[in-house]
mmCIF file of C-alpha atoms and ligand atoms in Angstrom:
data_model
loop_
_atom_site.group_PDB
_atom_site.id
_atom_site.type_symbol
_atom_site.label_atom_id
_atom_site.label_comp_id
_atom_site.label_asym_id
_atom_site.label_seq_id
_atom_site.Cartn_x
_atom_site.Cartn_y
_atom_site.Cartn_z
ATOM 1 C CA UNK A 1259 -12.473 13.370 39.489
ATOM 2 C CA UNK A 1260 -11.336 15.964 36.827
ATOM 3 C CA UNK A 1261 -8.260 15.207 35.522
ATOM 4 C CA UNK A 1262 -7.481 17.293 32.562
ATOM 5 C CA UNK A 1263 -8.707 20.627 31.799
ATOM 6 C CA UNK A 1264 -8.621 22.397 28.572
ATOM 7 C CA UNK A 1265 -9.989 26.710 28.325
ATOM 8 C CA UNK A 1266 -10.082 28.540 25.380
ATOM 9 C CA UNK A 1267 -6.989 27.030 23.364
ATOM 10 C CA UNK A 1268 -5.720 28.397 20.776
ATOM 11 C CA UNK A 1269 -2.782 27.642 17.990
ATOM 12 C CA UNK A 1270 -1.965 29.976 15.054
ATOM 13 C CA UNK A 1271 0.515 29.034 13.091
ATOM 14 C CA UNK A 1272 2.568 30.950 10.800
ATOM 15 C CA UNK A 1273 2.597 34.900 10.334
ATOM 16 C CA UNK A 1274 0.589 37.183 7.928
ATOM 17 C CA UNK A 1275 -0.896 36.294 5.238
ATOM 18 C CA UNK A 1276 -0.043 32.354 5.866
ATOM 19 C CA UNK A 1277 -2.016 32.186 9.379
ATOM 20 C CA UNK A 1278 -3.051 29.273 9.680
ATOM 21 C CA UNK A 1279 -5.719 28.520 13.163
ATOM 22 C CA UNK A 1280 -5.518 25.263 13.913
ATOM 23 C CA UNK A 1281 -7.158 25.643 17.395
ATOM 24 C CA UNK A 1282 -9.531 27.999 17.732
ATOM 25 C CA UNK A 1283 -11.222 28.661 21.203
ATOM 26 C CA UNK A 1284 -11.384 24.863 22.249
ATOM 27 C CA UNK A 1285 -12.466 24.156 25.850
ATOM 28 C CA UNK A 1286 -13.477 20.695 27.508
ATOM 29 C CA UNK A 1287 -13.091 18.469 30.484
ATOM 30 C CA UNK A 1288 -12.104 15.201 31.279
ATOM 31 C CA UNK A 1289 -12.410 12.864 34.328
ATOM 32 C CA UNK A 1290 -9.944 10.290 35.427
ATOM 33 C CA UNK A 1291 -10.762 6.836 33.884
ATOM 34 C CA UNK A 1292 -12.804 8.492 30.716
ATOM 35 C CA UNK A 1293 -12.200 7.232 27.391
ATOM 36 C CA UNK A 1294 -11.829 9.973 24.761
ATOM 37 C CA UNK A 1295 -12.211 9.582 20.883
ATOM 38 C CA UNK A 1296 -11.689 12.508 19.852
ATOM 39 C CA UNK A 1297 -12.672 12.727 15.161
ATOM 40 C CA UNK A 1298 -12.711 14.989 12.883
ATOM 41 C CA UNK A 1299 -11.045 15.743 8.930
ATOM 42 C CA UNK A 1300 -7.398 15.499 7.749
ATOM 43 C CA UNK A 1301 -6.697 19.062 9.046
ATOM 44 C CA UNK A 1302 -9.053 19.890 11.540
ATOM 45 C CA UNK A 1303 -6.676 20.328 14.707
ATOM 46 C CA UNK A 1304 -6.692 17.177 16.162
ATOM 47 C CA UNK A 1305 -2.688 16.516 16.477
ATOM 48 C CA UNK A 1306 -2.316 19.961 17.498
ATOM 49 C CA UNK A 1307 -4.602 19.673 20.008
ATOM 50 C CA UNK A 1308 -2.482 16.320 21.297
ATOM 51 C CA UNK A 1309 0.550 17.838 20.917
ATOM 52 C CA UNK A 1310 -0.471 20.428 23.001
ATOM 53 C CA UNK A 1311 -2.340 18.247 25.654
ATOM 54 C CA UNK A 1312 0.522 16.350 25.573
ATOM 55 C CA UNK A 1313 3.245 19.304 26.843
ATOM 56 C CA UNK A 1314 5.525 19.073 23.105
ATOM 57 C CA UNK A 1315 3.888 21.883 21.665
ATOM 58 C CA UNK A 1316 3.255 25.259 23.020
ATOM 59 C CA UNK A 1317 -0.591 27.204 22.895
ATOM 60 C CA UNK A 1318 -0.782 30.646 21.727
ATOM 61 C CA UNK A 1319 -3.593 31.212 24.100
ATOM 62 C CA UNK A 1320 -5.944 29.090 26.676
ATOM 63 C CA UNK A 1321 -4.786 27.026 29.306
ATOM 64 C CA UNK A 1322 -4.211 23.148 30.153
ATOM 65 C CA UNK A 1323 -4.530 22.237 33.526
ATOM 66 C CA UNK A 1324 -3.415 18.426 34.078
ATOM 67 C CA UNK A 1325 -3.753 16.449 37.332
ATOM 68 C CA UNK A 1326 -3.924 20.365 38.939
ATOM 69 C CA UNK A 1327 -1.333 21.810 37.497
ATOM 70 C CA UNK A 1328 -1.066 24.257 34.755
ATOM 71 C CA UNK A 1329 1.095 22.638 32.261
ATOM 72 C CA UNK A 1330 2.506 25.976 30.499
ATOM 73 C CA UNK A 1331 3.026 27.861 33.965
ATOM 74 C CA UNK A 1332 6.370 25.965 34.751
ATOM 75 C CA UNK A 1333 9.837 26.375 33.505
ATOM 76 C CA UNK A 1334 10.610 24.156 30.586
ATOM 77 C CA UNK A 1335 12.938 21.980 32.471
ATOM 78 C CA UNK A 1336 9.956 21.275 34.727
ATOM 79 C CA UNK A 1337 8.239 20.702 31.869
ATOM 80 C CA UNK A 1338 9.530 18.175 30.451
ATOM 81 C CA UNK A 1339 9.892 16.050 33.735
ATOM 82 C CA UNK A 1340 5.906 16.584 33.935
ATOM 83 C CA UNK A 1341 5.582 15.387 30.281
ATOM 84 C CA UNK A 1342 7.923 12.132 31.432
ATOM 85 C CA UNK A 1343 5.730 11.047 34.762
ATOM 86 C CA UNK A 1344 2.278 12.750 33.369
ATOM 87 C CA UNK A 1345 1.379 12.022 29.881
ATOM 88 C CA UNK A 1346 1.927 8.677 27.993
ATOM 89 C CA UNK A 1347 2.141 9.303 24.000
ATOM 90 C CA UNK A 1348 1.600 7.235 21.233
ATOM 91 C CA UNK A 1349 1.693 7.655 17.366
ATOM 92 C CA UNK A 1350 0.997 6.233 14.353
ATOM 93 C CA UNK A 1351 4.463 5.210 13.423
ATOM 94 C CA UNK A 1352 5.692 4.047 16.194
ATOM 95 C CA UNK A 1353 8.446 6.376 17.073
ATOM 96 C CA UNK A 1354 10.646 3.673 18.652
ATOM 97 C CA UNK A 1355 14.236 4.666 18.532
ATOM 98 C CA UNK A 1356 15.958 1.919 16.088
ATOM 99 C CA UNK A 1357 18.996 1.439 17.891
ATOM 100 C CA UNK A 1358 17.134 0.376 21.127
ATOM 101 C CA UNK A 1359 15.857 -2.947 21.955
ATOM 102 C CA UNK A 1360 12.409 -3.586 23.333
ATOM 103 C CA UNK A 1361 13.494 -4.074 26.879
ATOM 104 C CA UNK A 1362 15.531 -0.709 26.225
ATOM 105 C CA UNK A 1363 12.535 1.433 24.434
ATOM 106 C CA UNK A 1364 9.843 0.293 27.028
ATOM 107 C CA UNK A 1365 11.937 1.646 30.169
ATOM 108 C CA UNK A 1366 13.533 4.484 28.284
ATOM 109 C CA UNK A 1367 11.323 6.810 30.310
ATOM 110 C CA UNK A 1368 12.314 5.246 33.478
ATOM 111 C CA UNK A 1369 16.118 5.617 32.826
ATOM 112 C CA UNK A 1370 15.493 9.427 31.943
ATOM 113 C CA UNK A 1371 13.804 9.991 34.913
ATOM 114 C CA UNK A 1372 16.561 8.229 37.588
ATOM 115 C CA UNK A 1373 14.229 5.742 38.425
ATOM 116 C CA UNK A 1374 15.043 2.052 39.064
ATOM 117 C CA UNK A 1375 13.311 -0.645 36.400
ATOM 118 C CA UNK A 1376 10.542 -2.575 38.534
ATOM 119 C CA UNK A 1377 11.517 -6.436 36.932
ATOM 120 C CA UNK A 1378 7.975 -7.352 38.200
ATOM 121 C CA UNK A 1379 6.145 -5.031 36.436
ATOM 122 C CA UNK A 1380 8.009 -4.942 32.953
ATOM 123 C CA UNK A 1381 7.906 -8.828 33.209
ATOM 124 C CA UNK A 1382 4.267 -8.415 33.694
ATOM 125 C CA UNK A 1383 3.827 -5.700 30.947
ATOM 126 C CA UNK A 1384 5.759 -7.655 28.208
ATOM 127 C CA UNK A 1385 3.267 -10.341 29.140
ATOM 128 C CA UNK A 1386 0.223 -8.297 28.546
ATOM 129 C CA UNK A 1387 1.416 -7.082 25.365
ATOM 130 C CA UNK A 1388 2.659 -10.587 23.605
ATOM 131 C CA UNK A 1389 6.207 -9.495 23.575
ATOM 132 C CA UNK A 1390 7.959 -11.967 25.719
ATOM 133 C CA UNK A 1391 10.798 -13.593 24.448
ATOM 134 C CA UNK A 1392 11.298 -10.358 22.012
ATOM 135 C CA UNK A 1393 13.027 -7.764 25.254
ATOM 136 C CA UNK A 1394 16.144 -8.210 22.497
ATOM 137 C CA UNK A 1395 14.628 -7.679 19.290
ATOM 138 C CA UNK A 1396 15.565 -4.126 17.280
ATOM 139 C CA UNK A 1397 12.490 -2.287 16.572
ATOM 140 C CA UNK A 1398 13.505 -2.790 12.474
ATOM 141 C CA UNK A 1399 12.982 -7.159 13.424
ATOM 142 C CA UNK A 1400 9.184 -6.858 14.523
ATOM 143 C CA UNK A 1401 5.906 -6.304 12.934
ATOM 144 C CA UNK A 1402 4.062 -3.285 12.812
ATOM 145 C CA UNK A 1403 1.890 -4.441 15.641
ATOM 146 C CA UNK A 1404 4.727 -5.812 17.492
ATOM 147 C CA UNK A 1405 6.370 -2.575 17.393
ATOM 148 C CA UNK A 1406 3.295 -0.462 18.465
ATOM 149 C CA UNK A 1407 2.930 -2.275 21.339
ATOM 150 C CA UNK A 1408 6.253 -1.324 22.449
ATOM 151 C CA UNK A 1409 5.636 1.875 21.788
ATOM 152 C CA UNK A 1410 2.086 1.201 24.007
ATOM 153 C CA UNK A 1411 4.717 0.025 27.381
ATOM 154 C CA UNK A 1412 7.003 3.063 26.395
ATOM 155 C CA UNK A 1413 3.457 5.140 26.972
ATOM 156 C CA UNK A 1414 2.722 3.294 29.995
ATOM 157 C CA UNK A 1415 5.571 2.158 31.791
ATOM 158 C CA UNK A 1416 5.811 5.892 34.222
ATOM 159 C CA UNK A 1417 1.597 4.983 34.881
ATOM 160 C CA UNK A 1418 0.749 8.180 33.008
ATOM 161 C CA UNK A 1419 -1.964 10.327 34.192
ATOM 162 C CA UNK A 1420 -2.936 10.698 30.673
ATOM 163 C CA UNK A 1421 -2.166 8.371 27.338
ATOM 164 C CA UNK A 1422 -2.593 10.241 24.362
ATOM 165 C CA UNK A 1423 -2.647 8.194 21.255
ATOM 166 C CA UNK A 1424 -2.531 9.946 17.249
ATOM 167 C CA UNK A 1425 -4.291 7.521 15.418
ATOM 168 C CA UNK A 1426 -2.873 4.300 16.873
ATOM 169 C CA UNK A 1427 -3.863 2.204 14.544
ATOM 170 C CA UNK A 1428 -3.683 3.985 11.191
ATOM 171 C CA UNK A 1429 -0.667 2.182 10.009
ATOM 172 C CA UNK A 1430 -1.874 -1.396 10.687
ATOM 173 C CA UNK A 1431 -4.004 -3.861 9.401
ATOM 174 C CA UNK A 1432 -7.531 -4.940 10.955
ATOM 175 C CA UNK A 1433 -6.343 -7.741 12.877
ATOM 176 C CA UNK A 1434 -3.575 -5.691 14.754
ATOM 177 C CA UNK A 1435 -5.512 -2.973 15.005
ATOM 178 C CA UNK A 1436 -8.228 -4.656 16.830
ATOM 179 C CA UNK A 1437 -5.482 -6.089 18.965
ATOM 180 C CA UNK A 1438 -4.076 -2.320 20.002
ATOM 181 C CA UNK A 1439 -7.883 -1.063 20.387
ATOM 182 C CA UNK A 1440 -8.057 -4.417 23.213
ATOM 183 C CA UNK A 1441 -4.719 -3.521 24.648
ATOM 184 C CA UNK A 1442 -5.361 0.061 25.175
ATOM 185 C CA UNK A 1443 -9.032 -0.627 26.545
ATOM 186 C CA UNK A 1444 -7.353 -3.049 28.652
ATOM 187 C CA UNK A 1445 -5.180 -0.671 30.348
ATOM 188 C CA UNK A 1446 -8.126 1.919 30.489
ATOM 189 C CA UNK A 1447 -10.346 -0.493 32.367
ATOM 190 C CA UNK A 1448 -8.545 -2.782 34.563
ATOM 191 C CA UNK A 1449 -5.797 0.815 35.539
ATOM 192 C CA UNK A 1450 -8.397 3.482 35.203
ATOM 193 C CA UNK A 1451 -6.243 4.891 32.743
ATOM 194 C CA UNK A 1452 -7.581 7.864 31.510
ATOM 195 C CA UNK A 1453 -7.317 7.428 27.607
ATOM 196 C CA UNK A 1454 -7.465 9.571 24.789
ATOM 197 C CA UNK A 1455 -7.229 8.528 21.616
ATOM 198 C CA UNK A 1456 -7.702 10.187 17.904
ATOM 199 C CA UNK A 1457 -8.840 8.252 15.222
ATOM 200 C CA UNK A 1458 -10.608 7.959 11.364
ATOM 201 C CA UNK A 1459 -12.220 4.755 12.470
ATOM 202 C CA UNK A 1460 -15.423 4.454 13.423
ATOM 203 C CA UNK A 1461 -15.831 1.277 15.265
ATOM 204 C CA UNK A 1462 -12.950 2.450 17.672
ATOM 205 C CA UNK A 1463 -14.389 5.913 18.048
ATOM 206 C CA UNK A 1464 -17.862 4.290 18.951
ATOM 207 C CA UNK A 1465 -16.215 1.950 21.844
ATOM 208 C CA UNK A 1466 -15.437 5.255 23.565
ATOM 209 C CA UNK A 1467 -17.514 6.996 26.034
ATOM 210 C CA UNK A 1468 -17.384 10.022 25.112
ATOM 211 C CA UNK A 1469 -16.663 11.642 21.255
ATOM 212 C CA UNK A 1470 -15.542 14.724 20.505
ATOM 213 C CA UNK A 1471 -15.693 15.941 16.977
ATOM 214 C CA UNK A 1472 -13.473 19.104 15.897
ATOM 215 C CA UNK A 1473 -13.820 21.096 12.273
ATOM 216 C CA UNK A 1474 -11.609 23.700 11.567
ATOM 217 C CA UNK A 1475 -10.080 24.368 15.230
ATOM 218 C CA UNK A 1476 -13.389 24.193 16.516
ATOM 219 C CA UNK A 1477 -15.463 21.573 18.795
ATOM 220 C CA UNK A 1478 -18.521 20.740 16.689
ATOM 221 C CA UNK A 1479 -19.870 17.802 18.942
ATOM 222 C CA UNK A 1480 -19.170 16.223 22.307
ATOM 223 C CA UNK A 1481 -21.128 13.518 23.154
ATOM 224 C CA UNK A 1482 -21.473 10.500 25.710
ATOM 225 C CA UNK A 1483 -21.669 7.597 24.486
ATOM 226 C CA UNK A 1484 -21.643 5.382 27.601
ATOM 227 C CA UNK A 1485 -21.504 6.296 31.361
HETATM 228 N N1 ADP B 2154 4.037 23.167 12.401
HETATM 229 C C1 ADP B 2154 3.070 23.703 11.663
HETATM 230 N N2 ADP B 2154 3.264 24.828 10.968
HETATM 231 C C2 ADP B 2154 2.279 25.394 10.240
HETATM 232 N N3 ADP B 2154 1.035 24.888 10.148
HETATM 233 C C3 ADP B 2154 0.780 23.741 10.815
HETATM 234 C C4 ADP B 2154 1.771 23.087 11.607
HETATM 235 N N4 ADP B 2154 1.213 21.983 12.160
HETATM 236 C C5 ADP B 2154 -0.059 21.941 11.725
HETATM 237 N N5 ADP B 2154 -0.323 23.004 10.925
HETATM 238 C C6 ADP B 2154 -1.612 23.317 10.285
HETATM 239 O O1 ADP B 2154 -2.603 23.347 11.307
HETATM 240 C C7 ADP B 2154 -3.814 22.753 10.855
HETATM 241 C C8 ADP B 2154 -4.182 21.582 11.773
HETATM 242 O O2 ADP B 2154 -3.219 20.535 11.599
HETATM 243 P P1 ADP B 2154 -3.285 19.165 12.436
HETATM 244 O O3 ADP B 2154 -3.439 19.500 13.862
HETATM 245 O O4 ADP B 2154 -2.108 18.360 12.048
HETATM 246 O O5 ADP B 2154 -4.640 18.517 11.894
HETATM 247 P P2 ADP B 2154 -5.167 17.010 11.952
HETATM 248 O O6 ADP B 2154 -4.325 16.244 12.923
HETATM 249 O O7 ADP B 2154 -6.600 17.141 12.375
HETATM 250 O O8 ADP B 2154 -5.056 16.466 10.565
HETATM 251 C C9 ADP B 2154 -3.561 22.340 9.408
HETATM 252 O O9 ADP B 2154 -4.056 23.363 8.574
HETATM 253 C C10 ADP B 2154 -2.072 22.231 9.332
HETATM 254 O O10 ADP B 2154 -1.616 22.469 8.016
HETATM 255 MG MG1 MG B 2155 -3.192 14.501 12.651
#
């Protein structure tokens, strides 16, 4: 089953003489369940292209249709509740907010959206992701990888259609970032989470299925790796 759709994006930046096309005619597919590495150089498009996938930054032309829907045919207040229950986003540093706890971070998205916390399931997800015991630690008392895993149940907590991860790992050291790889490939498997994930490494780009490679706005490869 399709789940995201991307035709014919396109992102210019600036005005002029200081254009700048980060996205130039990019088109692809992707079913529910797939694993997505998506490489490429420093500059090539790629956060762009997850920003916009992701509903926080606007195309100048092309289309994303996600789970049916076309994400930039709604109002923006509709739009951001889609971004909340649809897409699960992660970054490189974390983006926790520092005068949260863990517990509080993690079912942040919940709270925005009215919904009730499910004590099961966080108890469940803290498990998964080593941080029991830690629901009242400030982001600033944990360790890198401590902190991107909360940032991993912040991503997952709504049960995304999509998690969209900026190079998750590209702050941490090989140990942690082996552990984030296993926790997102986790979720992937055992959920069918559809995951996408951009990255310089190449061991995580080759446990993908599937690779896409953009250069200058532009999809240069797309391969499968593994069915
Ligand atoms: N907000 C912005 N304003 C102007 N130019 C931008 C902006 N964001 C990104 N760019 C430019 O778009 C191109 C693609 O950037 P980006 O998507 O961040 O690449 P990558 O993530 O592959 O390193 C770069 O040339 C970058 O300088
Ligand atoms: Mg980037």
């Amino acid at each position: 089953m399709e789940i995201l759709r991307v035709e014919n994006l396109c992102k210019v930046y600036g005005q002029g003489e200081n254009t700048v096309r980060a996205l130039d005619g990019v088109s692809f597919s992707v079913e529910k369940g797939e694993f997505l590495a998506i490489i490429g150089p420093s500059g090539s498009g790629k956060s762009t292209l997850l920003h916009i996938l992701g509903g926080v930054d606007t195309p100048t032309s092309g289309k994303v249709m996600m789970n049916g829907q076309d994400v930039y045919r709604q109002s923006d207040n509709n739009l951001a509740i889609f971004r909340r229950r649809h897409v699960g986003l992660i970054y490189q540093f974390y983006n926790l907010i520092p005068v949260l706890n863990v517990r509080e971070n993690i079912t942040l998205p919940l709270l925005m959206d009215g919904r009730k916390v499910n004590e099961n399931k966080l108890d469940e997800m803290l498990k998964v992701l080593k941080l029991k015991g830690r629901e009242k630690h400030l982001p600033n008392q944990l360790s890198g990888g401590q902190q991107q895993r909360v940032s991993i149940g912040r991503a997952l907590i709504n049960e995304p259609s999509v998690i969209l991860a900026d190079e998750p790992t590209g702050n941490l050291d090989s140990k942690n970032s082996r552990e984030i790889v296993e926790l997102l490939k986790y979720y992937n498997r055992e959920y069918n989470q559809t995951l996408i994930v951009i990255t310089h490494d190449e061991d995580i780009a080759l446990q993908a299925d599937r690779i896409i490679s953009i250069e200058d706005g532009k999809i240069t490869r797309d391969e499968v790796i593994r069915r």
